[in-house]
Amino acid sequence: MIPTILGNNIKYGVNFMKEQFESEFCSVIYKSSEKVVLLTWKKFCAYDDYRNPTTFALELLRKYKDSQFVVDARNGFEDDKADVEWGFKVLLPEMSKTTCKKVVFILNEVSTIEDEMNMWKKEFNKYFTVKDVLSYDEAIAYLKA
């Protein structure tokens, strides 16, 4: 279950009062000039290494009203089955309660994770408008249009 974050609580080893999350697996940052929460995957991870950054991204979406979510999956986006289940049953429904309306996936033109991404996009489409792009600049251009 996603924790309720109050004040300066630290859950899953993440300080939600910070503006940026960085690990060997992923980085998450709020880009104030674009009103975007950017999650960049670096390599495969599971359990807390997966849930900490995604929960951090959720908290940034809660904190910064009318922000949109951009996922850079060019370096991979594979998931453990338990994390997929958690994402579908917990994370995405919680994200849908934020003011975020659009989710953009940055993907390589030829993707080795196409099936995985299609599964996630189908689930995200239940809550958000979803778009695939090839670069961050393209993501921002789409969000500003």
PDB file of C-alpha atoms in Angstrom:
ATOM      1  CA  MET A   1       0.000   0.000   0.000  1.00  0.00           C
ATOM      2  CA  ILE A   2       1.181   3.554  -0.746  1.00  0.00           C
ATOM      3  CA  PRO A   3       1.936   5.406   2.464  1.00  0.00           C
ATOM      4  CA  THR A   4       0.226   8.627   3.416  1.00  0.00           C
ATOM      5  CA  ILE A   5       2.913  11.269   3.452  1.00  0.00           C
ATOM      6  CA  LEU A   6       2.559  13.859   6.160  1.00  0.00           C
ATOM      7  CA  GLY A   7       5.076  16.566   6.882  1.00  0.00           C
ATOM      8  CA  ASN A   8       8.631  15.269   6.915  1.00  0.00           C
ATOM      9  CA  ASN A   9       7.841  11.539   7.042  1.00  0.00           C
ATOM     10  CA  ILE A  10      10.285   9.227   5.367  1.00  0.00           C
ATOM     11  CA  LYS A  11       8.826   6.063   3.845  1.00  0.00           C
ATOM     12  CA  TYR A  12      10.580   3.399   1.773  1.00  0.00           C
ATOM     13  CA  GLY A  13      13.825   5.199   2.612  1.00  0.00           C
ATOM     14  CA  VAL A  14      12.858   8.284   0.594  1.00  0.00           C
ATOM     15  CA  ASN A  15      12.765  11.836   1.937  1.00  0.00           C
ATOM     16  CA  PHE A  16       9.743  13.360   0.219  1.00  0.00           C
ATOM     17  CA  MET A  17      10.719  16.903   1.194  1.00  0.00           C
ATOM     18  CA  LYS A  18      13.540  16.823  -1.373  1.00  0.00           C
ATOM     19  CA  GLU A  19      13.044  17.843  -4.986  1.00  0.00           C
ATOM     20  CA  GLN A  20      15.195  15.141  -6.567  1.00  0.00           C
ATOM     21  CA  PHE A  21      15.739  11.399  -6.232  1.00  0.00           C
ATOM     22  CA  GLU A  22      18.896   9.757  -7.510  1.00  0.00           C
ATOM     23  CA  SER A  23      19.965   6.108  -7.436  1.00  0.00           C
ATOM     24  CA  GLU A  24      21.961   3.747  -9.610  1.00  0.00           C
ATOM     25  CA  PHE A  25      18.654   2.620 -11.135  1.00  0.00           C
ATOM     26  CA  CYS A  26      16.758   5.815 -11.710  1.00  0.00           C
ATOM     27  CA  SER A  27      16.554   9.567 -11.284  1.00  0.00           C
ATOM     28  CA  VAL A  28      13.465  11.660 -10.611  1.00  0.00           C
ATOM     29  CA  ILE A  29      13.365  15.427 -10.751  1.00  0.00           C
ATOM     30  CA  TYR A  30      10.758  18.175 -10.901  1.00  0.00           C
ATOM     31  CA  LYS A  31      11.425  20.521 -13.824  1.00  0.00           C
ATOM     32  CA  SER A  32       9.706  23.701 -12.666  1.00  0.00           C
ATOM     33  CA  SER A  33      10.099  25.631 -15.925  1.00  0.00           C
ATOM     34  CA  GLU A  34       8.147  22.930 -17.786  1.00  0.00           C
ATOM     35  CA  LYS A  35       5.937  21.788 -14.875  1.00  0.00           C
ATOM     36  CA  VAL A  36       7.130  18.225 -15.459  1.00  0.00           C
ATOM     37  CA  VAL A  37       8.066  15.352 -13.186  1.00  0.00           C
ATOM     38  CA  LEU A  38      10.787  13.524 -15.114  1.00  0.00           C
ATOM     39  CA  LEU A  39      11.582   9.915 -14.216  1.00  0.00           C
ATOM     40  CA  THR A  40      14.622   8.506 -16.035  1.00  0.00           C
ATOM     41  CA  TRP A  41      15.271   4.772 -15.827  1.00  0.00           C
ATOM     42  CA  LYS A  42      18.923   3.737 -15.931  1.00  0.00           C
ATOM     43  CA  LYS A  43      18.633  -0.043 -15.633  1.00  0.00           C
ATOM     44  CA  PHE A  44      16.435  -2.862 -14.371  1.00  0.00           C
ATOM     45  CA  CYS A  45      15.431  -2.784 -10.728  1.00  0.00           C
ATOM     46  CA  ALA A  46      12.826  -4.346  -8.464  1.00  0.00           C
ATOM     47  CA  TYR A  47      10.958  -3.898  -5.207  1.00  0.00           C
ATOM     48  CA  ASP A  48      12.182  -0.909  -3.174  1.00  0.00           C
ATOM     49  CA  ASP A  49      14.630   0.103  -5.901  1.00  0.00           C
ATOM     50  CA  TYR A  50      11.603   0.392  -8.211  1.00  0.00           C
ATOM     51  CA  ARG A  51       8.981   1.593  -5.747  1.00  0.00           C
ATOM     52  CA  ASN A  52      11.064   4.311  -4.062  1.00  0.00           C
ATOM     53  CA  PRO A  53      11.555   6.420  -7.191  1.00  0.00           C
ATOM     54  CA  THR A  54       8.040   5.858  -8.520  1.00  0.00           C
ATOM     55  CA  THR A  55       6.547   6.774  -5.144  1.00  0.00           C
ATOM     56  CA  PHE A  56       8.798   9.839  -5.084  1.00  0.00           C
ATOM     57  CA  ALA A  57       7.487  10.816  -8.535  1.00  0.00           C
ATOM     58  CA  LEU A  58       3.931  10.385  -7.241  1.00  0.00           C
ATOM     59  CA  GLU A  59       4.663  12.712  -4.328  1.00  0.00           C
ATOM     60  CA  LEU A  60       6.087  15.343  -6.685  1.00  0.00           C
ATOM     61  CA  LEU A  61       2.906  15.119  -8.787  1.00  0.00           C
ATOM     62  CA  ARG A  62       0.878  15.623  -5.611  1.00  0.00           C
ATOM     63  CA  LYS A  63       3.017  18.560  -4.522  1.00  0.00           C
ATOM     64  CA  TYR A  64       3.183  20.422  -7.840  1.00  0.00           C
ATOM     65  CA  LYS A  65      -0.341  20.953  -9.122  1.00  0.00           C
ATOM     66  CA  ASP A  66      -0.976  20.735 -12.875  1.00  0.00           C
ATOM     67  CA  SER A  67       2.345  19.003 -13.504  1.00  0.00           C
ATOM     68  CA  GLN A  68       2.681  16.289 -16.116  1.00  0.00           C
ATOM     69  CA  PHE A  69       4.671  13.054 -15.990  1.00  0.00           C
ATOM     70  CA  VAL A  70       7.487  12.168 -18.413  1.00  0.00           C
ATOM     71  CA  VAL A  71       9.149   8.743 -18.284  1.00  0.00           C
ATOM     72  CA  ASP A  72      12.447   8.337 -20.101  1.00  0.00           C
ATOM     73  CA  ALA A  73      12.599   4.607 -20.805  1.00  0.00           C
ATOM     74  CA  ARG A  74      15.360   4.658 -23.431  1.00  0.00           C
ATOM     75  CA  ASN A  75      17.708   2.765 -21.089  1.00  0.00           C
ATOM     76  CA  GLY A  76      15.194   0.111 -20.183  1.00  0.00           C
ATOM     77  CA  PHE A  77      11.900  -0.357 -18.441  1.00  0.00           C
ATOM     78  CA  GLU A  78      11.571  -3.964 -17.411  1.00  0.00           C
ATOM     79  CA  ASP A  79       9.617  -4.864 -14.326  1.00  0.00           C
ATOM     80  CA  ASP A  80       9.334  -7.608 -11.800  1.00  0.00           C
ATOM     81  CA  LYS A  81       5.850  -9.181 -11.822  1.00  0.00           C
ATOM     82  CA  ALA A  82       5.181  -8.017  -8.243  1.00  0.00           C
ATOM     83  CA  ASP A  83       6.105  -4.442  -9.187  1.00  0.00           C
ATOM     84  CA  VAL A  84       3.777  -4.518 -12.191  1.00  0.00           C
ATOM     85  CA  GLU A  85       0.939  -5.653  -9.944  1.00  0.00           C
ATOM     86  CA  TRP A  86       1.786  -2.923  -7.394  1.00  0.00           C
ATOM     87  CA  GLY A  87       1.982  -0.336 -10.174  1.00  0.00           C
ATOM     88  CA  PHE A  88      -1.394  -1.283 -11.627  1.00  0.00           C
ATOM     89  CA  LYS A  89      -3.242  -1.700  -8.317  1.00  0.00           C
ATOM     90  CA  VAL A  90      -1.622   1.022  -6.209  1.00  0.00           C
ATOM     91  CA  LEU A  91       0.622   3.480  -8.017  1.00  0.00           C
ATOM     92  CA  LEU A  92      -1.478   4.347 -11.073  1.00  0.00           C
ATOM     93  CA  PRO A  93      -4.769   4.726  -9.185  1.00  0.00           C
ATOM     94  CA  GLU A  94      -2.971   7.040  -6.723  1.00  0.00           C
ATOM     95  CA  MET A  95      -1.413   9.003  -9.587  1.00  0.00           C
ATOM     96  CA  SER A  96      -4.856   9.435 -11.117  1.00  0.00           C
ATOM     97  CA  LYS A  97      -5.895  11.357  -7.986  1.00  0.00           C
ATOM     98  CA  THR A  98      -3.332  14.074  -8.784  1.00  0.00           C
ATOM     99  CA  THR A  99      -3.877  16.915 -11.259  1.00  0.00           C
ATOM    100  CA  CYS A 100      -1.638  15.192 -13.826  1.00  0.00           C
ATOM    101  CA  LYS A 101      -3.518  14.589 -17.075  1.00  0.00           C
ATOM    102  CA  LYS A 102      -0.771  13.587 -19.517  1.00  0.00           C
ATOM    103  CA  VAL A 103       1.982  10.965 -19.418  1.00  0.00           C
ATOM    104  CA  VAL A 104       4.731  10.946 -22.033  1.00  0.00           C
ATOM    105  CA  PHE A 105       7.090   8.024 -22.622  1.00  0.00           C
ATOM    106  CA  ILE A 106      10.462   8.734 -24.222  1.00  0.00           C
ATOM    107  CA  LEU A 107      11.421   5.595 -26.132  1.00  0.00           C
ATOM    108  CA  ASN A 108      14.044   4.532 -28.610  1.00  0.00           C
ATOM    109  CA  GLU A 109      12.841   4.341 -32.193  1.00  0.00           C
ATOM    110  CA  VAL A 110      13.494   0.594 -32.179  1.00  0.00           C
ATOM    111  CA  SER A 111      12.595  -0.701 -28.744  1.00  0.00           C
ATOM    112  CA  THR A 112      13.542  -4.056 -27.259  1.00  0.00           C
ATOM    113  CA  ILE A 113      10.930  -3.511 -24.557  1.00  0.00           C
ATOM    114  CA  GLU A 114       7.952  -2.886 -26.840  1.00  0.00           C
ATOM    115  CA  ASP A 115       5.700  -5.529 -25.242  1.00  0.00           C
ATOM    116  CA  GLU A 116       6.462  -4.229 -21.751  1.00  0.00           C
ATOM    117  CA  MET A 117       5.797  -0.643 -22.810  1.00  0.00           C
ATOM    118  CA  ASN A 118       2.547  -1.550 -24.559  1.00  0.00           C
ATOM    119  CA  MET A 119       1.322  -3.232 -21.386  1.00  0.00           C
ATOM    120  CA  TRP A 120       2.139  -0.115 -19.302  1.00  0.00           C
ATOM    121  CA  LYS A 121       0.707   2.307 -21.866  1.00  0.00           C
ATOM    122  CA  LYS A 122      -2.560   0.357 -21.947  1.00  0.00           C
ATOM    123  CA  GLU A 123      -2.813   0.660 -18.163  1.00  0.00           C
ATOM    124  CA  PHE A 124      -1.797   4.351 -18.098  1.00  0.00           C
ATOM    125  CA  ASN A 125      -4.441   5.048 -20.770  1.00  0.00           C
ATOM    126  CA  LYS A 126      -7.123   4.113 -18.250  1.00  0.00           C
ATOM    127  CA  TYR A 127      -6.255   7.282 -16.323  1.00  0.00           C
ATOM    128  CA  PHE A 128      -4.213   9.631 -18.548  1.00  0.00           C
ATOM    129  CA  THR A 129      -3.617  10.806 -22.084  1.00  0.00           C
ATOM    130  CA  VAL A 130      -0.478   8.927 -23.175  1.00  0.00           C
ATOM    131  CA  LYS A 131       2.037   9.790 -25.897  1.00  0.00           C
ATOM    132  CA  ASP A 132       5.292   8.223 -27.135  1.00  0.00           C
ATOM    133  CA  VAL A 133       8.148  10.468 -28.256  1.00  0.00           C
ATOM    134  CA  LEU A 134      11.834  10.100 -29.093  1.00  0.00           C
ATOM    135  CA  SER A 135      13.291  12.945 -26.986  1.00  0.00           C
ATOM    136  CA  TYR A 136      12.702  15.171 -23.985  1.00  0.00           C
ATOM    137  CA  ASP A 137      12.353  18.211 -26.259  1.00  0.00           C
ATOM    138  CA  GLU A 138       9.641  16.408 -28.201  1.00  0.00           C
ATOM    139  CA  ALA A 139       7.882  15.558 -24.923  1.00  0.00           C
ATOM    140  CA  ILE A 140       7.882  19.211 -23.844  1.00  0.00           C
ATOM    141  CA  ALA A 141       6.669  20.384 -27.260  1.00  0.00           C
ATOM    142  CA  TYR A 142       3.756  17.936 -27.012  1.00  0.00           C
ATOM    143  CA  LEU A 143       2.877  19.015 -23.465  1.00  0.00           C
ATOM    144  CA  LYS A 144       2.912  22.712 -24.383  1.00  0.00           C
ATOM    145  CA  ALA A 145       0.725  22.231 -27.482  1.00  0.00           C
TER     146      ALA A 145
END
